[in-house]
GROMACS .gro file of C-alpha atoms in nm:
model
  102
    1UNK     CA    1   0.000   0.000   0.000
    2UNK     CA    2   0.130   0.344  -0.091
    3UNK     CA    3   0.034   0.634   0.137
    4UNK     CA    4   0.085   1.001   0.069
    5UNK     CA    5   0.097   1.249   0.357
    6UNK     CA    6  -0.107   1.562   0.291
    7UNK     CA    7  -0.011   1.852   0.520
    8UNK     CA    8  -0.355   1.985   0.614
    9UNK     CA    9  -0.395   2.295   0.830
   10UNK     CA   10  -0.602   2.116   1.091
   11UNK     CA   11  -0.861   1.845   1.126
   12UNK     CA   12  -1.153   2.039   0.977
   13UNK     CA   13  -1.020   2.059   0.619
   14UNK     CA   14  -0.889   1.702   0.638
   15UNK     CA   15  -1.225   1.572   0.765
   16UNK     CA   16  -1.407   1.768   0.494
   17UNK     CA   17  -1.193   1.597   0.230
   18UNK     CA   18  -1.251   1.255   0.388
   19UNK     CA   19  -1.627   1.312   0.398
   20UNK     CA   20  -1.614   1.445   0.041
   21UNK     CA   21  -1.415   1.139  -0.070
   22UNK     CA   22  -1.118   1.346  -0.190
   23UNK     CA   23  -0.896   1.134   0.038
   24UNK     CA   24  -0.928   0.767   0.130
   25UNK     CA   25  -0.785   0.766   0.482
   26UNK     CA   26  -0.740   0.999   0.779
   27UNK     CA   27  -0.523   0.939   1.083
   28UNK     CA   28  -0.603   1.194   1.353
   29UNK     CA   29  -0.666   1.225   1.725
   30UNK     CA   30  -0.988   1.071   1.849
   31UNK     CA   31  -1.061   1.393   2.037
   32UNK     CA   32  -1.103   1.558   1.696
   33UNK     CA   33  -1.300   1.284   1.524
   34UNK     CA   34  -1.524   1.113   1.783
   35UNK     CA   35  -1.835   1.307   1.675
   36UNK     CA   36  -1.804   1.191   1.313
   37UNK     CA   37  -1.728   0.836   1.426
   38UNK     CA   38  -2.024   0.823   1.668
   39UNK     CA   39  -2.260   0.971   1.407
   40UNK     CA   40  -2.157   0.706   1.153
   41UNK     CA   41  -2.029   0.962   0.904
   42UNK     CA   42  -1.689   0.790   0.899
   43UNK     CA   43  -1.579   0.433   0.966
   44UNK     CA   44  -1.312   0.399   1.233
   45UNK     CA   45  -1.091   0.091   1.219
   46UNK     CA   46  -0.861   0.113   1.520
   47UNK     CA   47  -0.682   0.342   1.762
   48UNK     CA   48  -0.304   0.365   1.766
   49UNK     CA   49  -0.266   0.342   2.145
   50UNK     CA   50  -0.200   0.009   2.313
   51UNK     CA   51  -0.520   0.048   2.518
   52UNK     CA   52  -0.869   0.122   2.394
   53UNK     CA   53  -0.983   0.479   2.447
   54UNK     CA   54  -1.270   0.543   2.691
   55UNK     CA   55  -1.464   0.759   2.443
   56UNK     CA   56  -1.471   0.476   2.184
   57UNK     CA   57  -1.469   0.158   2.394
   58UNK     CA   58  -1.579  -0.073   2.109
   59UNK     CA   59  -1.299   0.043   1.879
   60UNK     CA   60  -1.005  -0.203   1.888
   61UNK     CA   61  -0.641  -0.106   1.904
   62UNK     CA   62  -0.405  -0.162   1.613
   63UNK     CA   63  -0.236  -0.424   1.832
   64UNK     CA   64  -0.568  -0.608   1.876
   65UNK     CA   65  -0.624  -0.579   1.501
   66UNK     CA   66  -0.316  -0.784   1.420
   67UNK     CA   67  -0.046  -0.516   1.414
   68UNK     CA   68   0.133  -0.648   1.722
   69UNK     CA   69   0.313  -0.381   1.921
   70UNK     CA   70   0.187  -0.099   1.698
   71UNK     CA   71   0.168   0.221   1.898
   72UNK     CA   72   0.171   0.586   1.798
   73UNK     CA   73   0.137   0.839   2.075
   74UNK     CA   74   0.087   1.211   2.052
   75UNK     CA   75   0.200   1.497   2.265
   76UNK     CA   76   0.078   1.849   2.307
   77UNK     CA   77   0.283   2.157   2.384
   78UNK     CA   78   0.157   2.483   2.521
   79UNK     CA   79   0.297   2.801   2.370
   80UNK     CA   80   0.230   3.170   2.389
   81UNK     CA   81   0.346   3.437   2.145
   82UNK     CA   82   0.692   3.580   2.200
   83UNK     CA   83   0.662   3.892   2.409
   84UNK     CA   84   0.358   3.778   2.609
   85UNK     CA   85   0.379   3.970   2.938
   86UNK     CA   86   0.501   3.763   3.232
   87UNK     CA   87   0.188   3.837   3.444
   88UNK     CA   88  -0.027   3.688   3.165
   89UNK     CA   89   0.193   3.377   3.146
   90UNK     CA   90   0.192   3.347   3.526
   91UNK     CA   91  -0.192   3.340   3.529
   92UNK     CA   92  -0.199   2.988   3.389
   93UNK     CA   93  -0.476   2.804   3.568
   94UNK     CA   94  -0.410   2.428   3.587
   95UNK     CA   95  -0.786   2.357   3.596
   96UNK     CA   96  -0.844   2.552   3.277
   97UNK     CA   97  -0.552   2.382   3.106
   98UNK     CA   98  -0.675   2.036   3.210
   99UNK     CA   99  -1.025   2.113   3.083
  100UNK     CA  100  -0.886   2.235   2.750
  101UNK     CA  101  -0.693   1.911   2.701
  102UNK     CA  102  -0.995   1.683   2.751
   0.00000   0.00000   0.00000
């Protein structure tokens, strides 16, 4: 199988192209795609973590699907524009940050 990476500027344009059948496959975070999966607009095959995700408990992992040991994790960074005043940066609220990452 040949795959071509298309550098989309976010999930929305990539999902639009998947729904419009301009692309055949999308690999993205489940936090961005659960609504389309749950609504049946797209068919999900597996998650890339070694454990199933709580929001899609019936969706198998790649490991369970026969790709033993397959795992792709993601990470998020938090940035602010250069020159952001220190008092603004110091106002980070851990509760707000945790809620944003859910």
